[in-house]
């Protein structure tokens, strides 16, 4: 079955710097890759997603890139702010929104 | 748009009692809902997939008689933890699949503490 790895497990950056989180997946049939942000005590919030027919997607300060050949995708956050501090989860799916396999998460701390 | 609610947000109960958690999609219809369990500082573990009008599909190792799931309408799924024990204490999160967006939106979670 699908296996999703995520690195780093923790990441600290200075406010205003960029943060990059990388995920790799094992099943080449996966075609949908969302990223979720989870704040303490809350449910995950979808922040950006990408489908296998696209290599890059951007939404303001957040971007995601996908390399299907290497089977990895990355989350890029620019101009980080303290409110970006949270746990970020990547996921992979073969059925567009069904059967998500999540990565273990990255705890991002943005230092003021 | 794409709001999913959960109720209650937290519950404390005695060992042996049953607890029902509701998950609702507020502004879209969800033919499929999912129930996850999350332990502190860990990732989300899928417990079961709930399809409207049919029996839920449980992941390996999840007891279907202990975690009863009902998906009676396109906007409501319920998870009942029967005869709860302290080891069932956890953060339970539901999600609903928006067929139009082909993605899952998560509820705010329910924290269960069994004494």
PDB file of C-alpha atoms in Angstrom:
ATOM      1  CA  UNK A   1       0.000   0.000   0.000  1.00  0.00           C
ATOM      2  CA  UNK A   2       0.844   3.668  -0.085  1.00  0.00           C
ATOM      3  CA  UNK A   3       3.472   5.018   2.301  1.00  0.00           C
ATOM      4  CA  UNK A   4       4.012   8.728   2.820  1.00  0.00           C
ATOM      5  CA  UNK A   5       7.115  10.107   4.476  1.00  0.00           C
ATOM      6  CA  UNK A   6       7.507  13.704   5.570  1.00  0.00           C
ATOM      7  CA  UNK A   7      10.563  15.779   6.477  1.00  0.00           C
ATOM      8  CA  UNK A   8      11.564  17.489   8.603  1.00  0.00           C
ATOM      9  CA  UNK A   9       9.572  16.474  11.665  1.00  0.00           C
ATOM     10  CA  UNK A  10      10.228  19.853  13.256  1.00  0.00           C
ATOM     11  CA  UNK A  11      11.194  23.144  11.661  1.00  0.00           C
ATOM     12  CA  UNK A  12      11.972  26.497  13.232  1.00  0.00           C
ATOM     13  CA  UNK A  13      12.351  29.626  11.120  1.00  0.00           C
ATOM     14  CA  UNK A  14      12.637  33.321  11.788  1.00  0.00           C
ATOM     15  CA  UNK A  15       9.647  35.470  10.952  1.00  0.00           C
ATOM     16  CA  UNK A  16       9.881  36.581   7.353  1.00  0.00           C
ATOM     17  CA  UNK A  17      11.984  33.623   6.239  1.00  0.00           C
ATOM     18  CA  UNK A  18      10.743  30.810   4.009  1.00  0.00           C
ATOM     19  CA  UNK A  19       9.818  27.315   5.131  1.00  0.00           C
ATOM     20  CA  UNK A  20       9.909  24.175   3.017  1.00  0.00           C
ATOM     21  CA  UNK A  21       8.404  20.820   3.950  1.00  0.00           C
ATOM     22  CA  UNK A  22       8.923  17.785   1.736  1.00  0.00           C
ATOM     23  CA  UNK A  23       6.899  14.602   1.349  1.00  0.00           C
ATOM     24  CA  UNK A  24       7.618  11.454  -0.609  1.00  0.00           C
ATOM     25  CA  UNK A  25       5.115   8.788  -1.584  1.00  0.00           C
ATOM     26  CA  UNK A  26       5.513   5.224  -2.764  1.00  0.00           C
ATOM     27  CA  UNK A  27       2.510   4.485  -4.988  1.00  0.00           C
ATOM     28  CA  UNK A  28       2.895   5.886  -8.488  1.00  0.00           C
ATOM     29  CA  UNK A  29      -0.901   5.608  -8.921  1.00  0.00           C
ATOM     30  CA  UNK A  30      -1.498   8.403  -6.392  1.00  0.00           C
ATOM     31  CA  UNK A  31      -2.985  11.391  -8.151  1.00  0.00           C
ATOM     32  CA  UNK A  32      -4.011  13.901  -5.491  1.00  0.00           C
ATOM     33  CA  UNK A  33      -1.829  15.571  -2.852  1.00  0.00           C
ATOM     34  CA  UNK A  34      -3.359  17.923  -0.275  1.00  0.00           C
ATOM     35  CA  UNK A  35      -1.663  19.811   2.531  1.00  0.00           C
ATOM     36  CA  UNK A  36      -3.373  20.442   5.852  1.00  0.00           C
ATOM     37  CA  UNK A  37      -2.542  22.809   8.688  1.00  0.00           C
ATOM     38  CA  UNK A  38      -3.520  21.754  12.190  1.00  0.00           C
ATOM     39  CA  UNK A  39      -3.436  24.138  15.104  1.00  0.00           C
ATOM     40  CA  UNK A  40      -3.389  22.847  18.661  1.00  0.00           C
ATOM     41  CA  UNK A  41      -6.681  21.279  19.672  1.00  0.00           C
ATOM     42  CA  UNK A  42      -8.315  21.839  16.283  1.00  0.00           C
ATOM     43  CA  UNK A  43      -9.104  19.813  13.203  1.00  0.00           C
ATOM     44  CA  UNK A  44      -6.881  19.928  10.106  1.00  0.00           C
ATOM     45  CA  UNK A  45      -7.548  22.758   7.669  1.00  0.00           C
ATOM     46  CA  UNK A  46      -6.945  22.329   3.949  1.00  0.00           C
ATOM     47  CA  UNK A  47      -4.490  24.996   2.829  1.00  0.00           C
ATOM     48  CA  UNK A  48      -3.523  23.904  -0.668  1.00  0.00           C
ATOM     49  CA  UNK A  49      -3.696  20.854  -2.896  1.00  0.00           C
ATOM     50  CA  UNK A  50      -2.292  19.665  -6.187  1.00  0.00           C
ATOM     51  CA  UNK A  51      -3.326  17.057  -8.713  1.00  0.00           C
ATOM     52  CA  UNK A  52      -1.027  14.818 -10.687  1.00  0.00           C
ATOM     53  CA  UNK A  53      -1.541  16.674 -13.967  1.00  0.00           C
ATOM     54  CA  UNK A  54      -0.031  19.860 -12.528  1.00  0.00           C
ATOM     55  CA  UNK A  55       3.560  20.519 -11.492  1.00  0.00           C
ATOM     56  CA  UNK A  56       3.098  23.600  -9.356  1.00  0.00           C
ATOM     57  CA  UNK A  57       0.342  25.578  -7.702  1.00  0.00           C
ATOM     58  CA  UNK A  58       0.507  28.831  -5.792  1.00  0.00           C
ATOM     59  CA  UNK A  59      -1.873  30.656  -3.494  1.00  0.00           C
ATOM     60  CA  UNK A  60      -0.465  33.914  -2.104  1.00  0.00           C
ATOM     61  CA  UNK A  61       2.361  32.953   0.288  1.00  0.00           C
ATOM     62  CA  UNK A  62       1.842  29.230  -0.116  1.00  0.00           C
ATOM     63  CA  UNK A  63       2.960  27.043  -3.001  1.00  0.00           C
ATOM     64  CA  UNK A  64       3.147  23.335  -3.672  1.00  0.00           C
ATOM     65  CA  UNK A  65       5.368  21.588  -6.207  1.00  0.00           C
ATOM     66  CA  UNK A  66       5.010  18.035  -7.454  1.00  0.00           C
ATOM     67  CA  UNK A  67       7.642  15.829  -9.053  1.00  0.00           C
ATOM     68  CA  UNK A  68       5.845  12.702 -10.260  1.00  0.00           C
ATOM     69  CA  UNK A  69       9.000  11.041 -11.533  1.00  0.00           C
ATOM     70  CA  UNK A  70      10.710  11.284  -8.180  1.00  0.00           C
ATOM     71  CA  UNK A  71       7.426  10.821  -6.328  1.00  0.00           C
ATOM     72  CA  UNK A  72       7.775  13.773  -4.051  1.00  0.00           C
ATOM     73  CA  UNK A  73       5.910  16.993  -3.404  1.00  0.00           C
ATOM     74  CA  UNK A  74       6.793  19.993  -1.316  1.00  0.00           C
ATOM     75  CA  UNK A  75       5.072  22.806   0.542  1.00  0.00           C
ATOM     76  CA  UNK A  76       6.673  26.231   0.360  1.00  0.00           C
ATOM     77  CA  UNK A  77       5.657  29.058   2.687  1.00  0.00           C
ATOM     78  CA  UNK A  78       7.218  32.440   2.034  1.00  0.00           C
ATOM     79  CA  UNK A  79       7.357  35.478   4.334  1.00  0.00           C
ATOM     80  CA  UNK A  80       6.430  33.346   7.315  1.00  0.00           C
ATOM     81  CA  UNK A  81       4.428  34.859  10.150  1.00  0.00           C
ATOM     82  CA  UNK A  82       3.957  33.697  13.750  1.00  0.00           C
ATOM     83  CA  UNK A  83       0.414  32.588  12.903  1.00  0.00           C
ATOM     84  CA  UNK A  84       1.893  30.080  10.464  1.00  0.00           C
ATOM     85  CA  UNK A  85       3.112  28.107  13.494  1.00  0.00           C
ATOM     86  CA  UNK A  86       1.250  24.788  13.497  1.00  0.00           C
ATOM     87  CA  UNK A  87       1.590  21.149  12.514  1.00  0.00           C
ATOM     88  CA  UNK A  88       1.448  20.557   8.780  1.00  0.00           C
ATOM     89  CA  UNK A  89       0.382  17.236   7.274  1.00  0.00           C
ATOM     90  CA  UNK A  90       0.757  16.096   3.712  1.00  0.00           C
ATOM     91  CA  UNK A  91      -1.366  13.329   2.240  1.00  0.00           C
ATOM     92  CA  UNK A  92      -1.569  11.224  -0.908  1.00  0.00           C
ATOM     93  CA  UNK A  93      -4.640   9.729  -2.526  1.00  0.00           C
ATOM     94  CA  UNK A  94      -5.291   7.476  -5.509  1.00  0.00           C
ATOM     95  CA  UNK A  95      -8.946   8.373  -5.791  1.00  0.00           C
ATOM     96  CA  UNK A  96      -9.181  12.165  -5.634  1.00  0.00           C
ATOM     97  CA  UNK A  97     -10.306  12.716  -2.104  1.00  0.00           C
ATOM     98  CA  UNK A  98     -10.759   9.142  -1.002  1.00  0.00           C
ATOM     99  CA  UNK A  99      -8.427   6.921   0.976  1.00  0.00           C
ATOM    100  CA  UNK A 100      -5.967   9.522   2.173  1.00  0.00           C
ATOM    101  CA  UNK A 101      -2.634   8.329   3.497  1.00  0.00           C
ATOM    102  CA  UNK A 102      -1.122  10.994   5.726  1.00  0.00           C
ATOM    103  CA  UNK A 103       2.468  11.814   6.445  1.00  0.00           C
ATOM    104  CA  UNK A 104       3.593  11.930  10.085  1.00  0.00           C
ATOM    105  CA  UNK A 105       3.473  15.721  10.235  1.00  0.00           C
ATOM    106  CA  UNK A 106       5.884  18.642  10.580  1.00  0.00           C
ATOM    107  CA  UNK A 107       5.775  20.983  13.529  1.00  0.00           C
ATOM    108  CA  UNK A 108       6.581  24.466  12.236  1.00  0.00           C
ATOM    109  CA  UNK A 109       7.572  27.202  14.644  1.00  0.00           C
ATOM    110  CA  UNK A 110       7.931  30.739  13.362  1.00  0.00           C
ATOM    111  CA  UNK A 111       9.999  32.780  15.770  1.00  0.00           C
ATOM    112  CA  UNK A 112       9.232  36.512  16.053  1.00  0.00           C
TER     113      UNK A 112
ATOM    114  CA  UNK B   1     -17.898  27.256   2.122  1.00  0.00           C
ATOM    115  CA  UNK B   2     -16.925  23.636   2.860  1.00  0.00           C
ATOM    116  CA  UNK B   3     -17.658  23.705   6.584  1.00  0.00           C
ATOM    117  CA  UNK B   4     -17.794  20.543   8.644  1.00  0.00           C
ATOM    118  CA  UNK B   5     -19.025  20.626  12.212  1.00  0.00           C
ATOM    119  CA  UNK B   6     -18.654  18.119  15.013  1.00  0.00           C
ATOM    120  CA  UNK B   7     -20.580  17.794  18.213  1.00  0.00           C
ATOM    121  CA  UNK B   8     -19.710  17.645  21.011  1.00  0.00           C
ATOM    122  CA  UNK B   9     -16.305  19.311  20.954  1.00  0.00           C
ATOM    123  CA  UNK B  10     -15.315  17.493  24.099  1.00  0.00           C
ATOM    124  CA  UNK B  11     -16.840  14.863  26.342  1.00  0.00           C
ATOM    125  CA  UNK B  12     -15.921  13.228  29.627  1.00  0.00           C
ATOM    126  CA  UNK B  13     -17.610   9.978  30.497  1.00  0.00           C
ATOM    127  CA  UNK B  14     -17.367   7.077  32.895  1.00  0.00           C
ATOM    128  CA  UNK B  15     -15.928   3.743  31.835  1.00  0.00           C
ATOM    129  CA  UNK B  16     -18.610   1.473  30.405  1.00  0.00           C
ATOM    130  CA  UNK B  17     -20.846   4.178  29.001  1.00  0.00           C
ATOM    131  CA  UNK B  18     -21.464   4.906  25.331  1.00  0.00           C
ATOM    132  CA  UNK B  19     -20.702   8.178  23.625  1.00  0.00           C
ATOM    133  CA  UNK B  20     -22.125   9.468  20.330  1.00  0.00           C
ATOM    134  CA  UNK B  21     -20.274  11.986  18.167  1.00  0.00           C
ATOM    135  CA  UNK B  22     -22.005  13.775  15.305  1.00  0.00           C
ATOM    136  CA  UNK B  23     -20.355  15.007  12.124  1.00  0.00           C
ATOM    137  CA  UNK B  24     -22.205  17.340   9.776  1.00  0.00           C
ATOM    138  CA  UNK B  25     -21.338  18.901   6.442  1.00  0.00           C
ATOM    139  CA  UNK B  26     -23.003  22.305   6.630  1.00  0.00           C
ATOM    140  CA  UNK B  27     -22.875  23.635   3.093  1.00  0.00           C
ATOM    141  CA  UNK B  28     -22.306  20.646   0.852  1.00  0.00           C
ATOM    142  CA  UNK B  29     -23.525  17.105   0.475  1.00  0.00           C
ATOM    143  CA  UNK B  30     -21.117  14.375   1.447  1.00  0.00           C
ATOM    144  CA  UNK B  31     -21.719  10.908   0.085  1.00  0.00           C
ATOM    145  CA  UNK B  32     -18.615   9.804   1.932  1.00  0.00           C
ATOM    146  CA  UNK B  33     -17.442  10.720   5.401  1.00  0.00           C
ATOM    147  CA  UNK B  34     -14.375   9.492   7.231  1.00  0.00           C
ATOM    148  CA  UNK B  35     -13.581   8.985  10.884  1.00  0.00           C
ATOM    149  CA  UNK B  36     -10.058   9.428  12.171  1.00  0.00           C
ATOM    150  CA  UNK B  37      -8.409   9.032  15.516  1.00  0.00           C
ATOM    151  CA  UNK B  38      -5.409  11.080  16.576  1.00  0.00           C
ATOM    152  CA  UNK B  39      -3.168  10.501  19.572  1.00  0.00           C
ATOM    153  CA  UNK B  40      -1.048  13.356  20.967  1.00  0.00           C
ATOM    154  CA  UNK B  41       1.749  14.452  18.646  1.00  0.00           C
ATOM    155  CA  UNK B  42       0.838  11.798  16.092  1.00  0.00           C
ATOM    156  CA  UNK B  43      -0.682  11.765  12.656  1.00  0.00           C
ATOM    157  CA  UNK B  44      -4.271  10.986  11.783  1.00  0.00           C
ATOM    158  CA  UNK B  45      -5.242   7.315  11.725  1.00  0.00           C
ATOM    159  CA  UNK B  46      -8.199   6.393   9.546  1.00  0.00           C
ATOM    160  CA  UNK B  47     -10.698   4.300  11.479  1.00  0.00           C
ATOM    161  CA  UNK B  48     -13.500   3.864   8.971  1.00  0.00           C
ATOM    162  CA  UNK B  49     -15.093   5.153   5.813  1.00  0.00           C
ATOM    163  CA  UNK B  50     -18.770   5.959   6.018  1.00  0.00           C
ATOM    164  CA  UNK B  51     -20.914   5.876   2.893  1.00  0.00           C
ATOM    165  CA  UNK B  52     -24.411   7.303   2.913  1.00  0.00           C
ATOM    166  CA  UNK B  53     -27.010   4.580   2.977  1.00  0.00           C
ATOM    167  CA  UNK B  54     -24.623   1.666   3.291  1.00  0.00           C
ATOM    168  CA  UNK B  55     -22.470  -0.035   5.881  1.00  0.00           C
ATOM    169  CA  UNK B  56     -19.226   1.573   6.909  1.00  0.00           C
ATOM    170  CA  UNK B  57     -15.887   0.114   5.896  1.00  0.00           C
ATOM    171  CA  UNK B  58     -13.535  -0.324   8.820  1.00  0.00           C
ATOM    172  CA  UNK B  59      -9.750  -0.284   8.737  1.00  0.00           C
ATOM    173  CA  UNK B  60      -7.855  -3.304   9.913  1.00  0.00           C
ATOM    174  CA  UNK B  61      -7.716  -3.510  13.676  1.00  0.00           C
ATOM    175  CA  UNK B  62     -10.746  -1.292  14.291  1.00  0.00           C
ATOM    176  CA  UNK B  63     -13.597  -3.108  16.040  1.00  0.00           C
ATOM    177  CA  UNK B  64     -16.813  -2.423  14.179  1.00  0.00           C
ATOM    178  CA  UNK B  65     -18.945  -3.497  17.143  1.00  0.00           C
ATOM    179  CA  UNK B  66     -17.185  -1.034  19.394  1.00  0.00           C
ATOM    180  CA  UNK B  67     -17.151   1.919  17.019  1.00  0.00           C
ATOM    181  CA  UNK B  68     -20.617   2.054  15.486  1.00  0.00           C
ATOM    182  CA  UNK B  69     -20.980   4.314  12.468  1.00  0.00           C
ATOM    183  CA  UNK B  70     -24.218   5.500  10.934  1.00  0.00           C
ATOM    184  CA  UNK B  71     -24.399   7.678   7.818  1.00  0.00           C
ATOM    185  CA  UNK B  72     -28.113   8.215   7.471  1.00  0.00           C
ATOM    186  CA  UNK B  73     -28.117  11.325   5.299  1.00  0.00           C
ATOM    187  CA  UNK B  74     -25.877  13.226   2.901  1.00  0.00           C
ATOM    188  CA  UNK B  75     -24.964  15.682   5.632  1.00  0.00           C
ATOM    189  CA  UNK B  76     -24.750  13.622   8.816  1.00  0.00           C
ATOM    190  CA  UNK B  77     -22.610  10.761  10.068  1.00  0.00           C
ATOM    191  CA  UNK B  78     -22.396   9.570  13.662  1.00  0.00           C
ATOM    192  CA  UNK B  79     -19.752   7.613  15.531  1.00  0.00           C
ATOM    193  CA  UNK B  80     -20.801   5.827  18.708  1.00  0.00           C
ATOM    194  CA  UNK B  81     -18.093   4.549  21.010  1.00  0.00           C
ATOM    195  CA  UNK B  82     -19.782   1.716  22.884  1.00  0.00           C
ATOM    196  CA  UNK B  83     -18.769   0.635  26.371  1.00  0.00           C
ATOM    197  CA  UNK B  84     -15.962   3.159  26.415  1.00  0.00           C
ATOM    198  CA  UNK B  85     -12.776   2.431  28.333  1.00  0.00           C
ATOM    199  CA  UNK B  86      -9.876   4.689  29.296  1.00  0.00           C
ATOM    200  CA  UNK B  87      -7.824   3.449  26.349  1.00  0.00           C
ATOM    201  CA  UNK B  88     -10.500   4.879  24.036  1.00  0.00           C
ATOM    202  CA  UNK B  89      -9.598   8.364  25.227  1.00  0.00           C
ATOM    203  CA  UNK B  90      -8.395  10.245  22.176  1.00  0.00           C
ATOM    204  CA  UNK B  91      -9.103  13.045  19.708  1.00  0.00           C
ATOM    205  CA  UNK B  92     -11.681  11.895  17.158  1.00  0.00           C
ATOM    206  CA  UNK B  93     -11.910  13.826  13.902  1.00  0.00           C
ATOM    207  CA  UNK B  94     -14.348  13.389  11.062  1.00  0.00           C
ATOM    208  CA  UNK B  95     -14.007  14.564   7.506  1.00  0.00           C
ATOM    209  CA  UNK B  96     -16.448  14.840   4.644  1.00  0.00           C
ATOM    210  CA  UNK B  97     -15.652  14.397   0.989  1.00  0.00           C
ATOM    211  CA  UNK B  98     -16.858  17.180  -1.258  1.00  0.00           C
ATOM    212  CA  UNK B  99     -17.470  15.375  -4.545  1.00  0.00           C
ATOM    213  CA  UNK B 100     -17.395  18.659  -6.422  1.00  0.00           C
ATOM    214  CA  UNK B 101     -13.928  19.563  -5.154  1.00  0.00           C
ATOM    215  CA  UNK B 102     -12.826  15.940  -4.842  1.00  0.00           C
ATOM    216  CA  UNK B 103     -11.214  16.555  -1.493  1.00  0.00           C
ATOM    217  CA  UNK B 104     -11.874  16.120   2.216  1.00  0.00           C
ATOM    218  CA  UNK B 105     -12.772  18.834   4.682  1.00  0.00           C
ATOM    219  CA  UNK B 106     -12.234  18.131   8.353  1.00  0.00           C
ATOM    220  CA  UNK B 107     -14.335  18.868  11.373  1.00  0.00           C
ATOM    221  CA  UNK B 108     -12.896  20.570  14.468  1.00  0.00           C
ATOM    222  CA  UNK B 109     -12.544  17.279  16.343  1.00  0.00           C
ATOM    223  CA  UNK B 110     -13.992  15.804  19.509  1.00  0.00           C
ATOM    224  CA  UNK B 111     -11.806  15.176  22.512  1.00  0.00           C
ATOM    225  CA  UNK B 112     -12.986  12.132  24.458  1.00  0.00           C
ATOM    226  CA  UNK B 113     -11.812  11.407  27.985  1.00  0.00           C
ATOM    227  CA  UNK B 114     -12.955   8.179  29.588  1.00  0.00           C
ATOM    228  CA  UNK B 115     -12.490   7.983  33.325  1.00  0.00           C
TER     229      UNK B 115
END
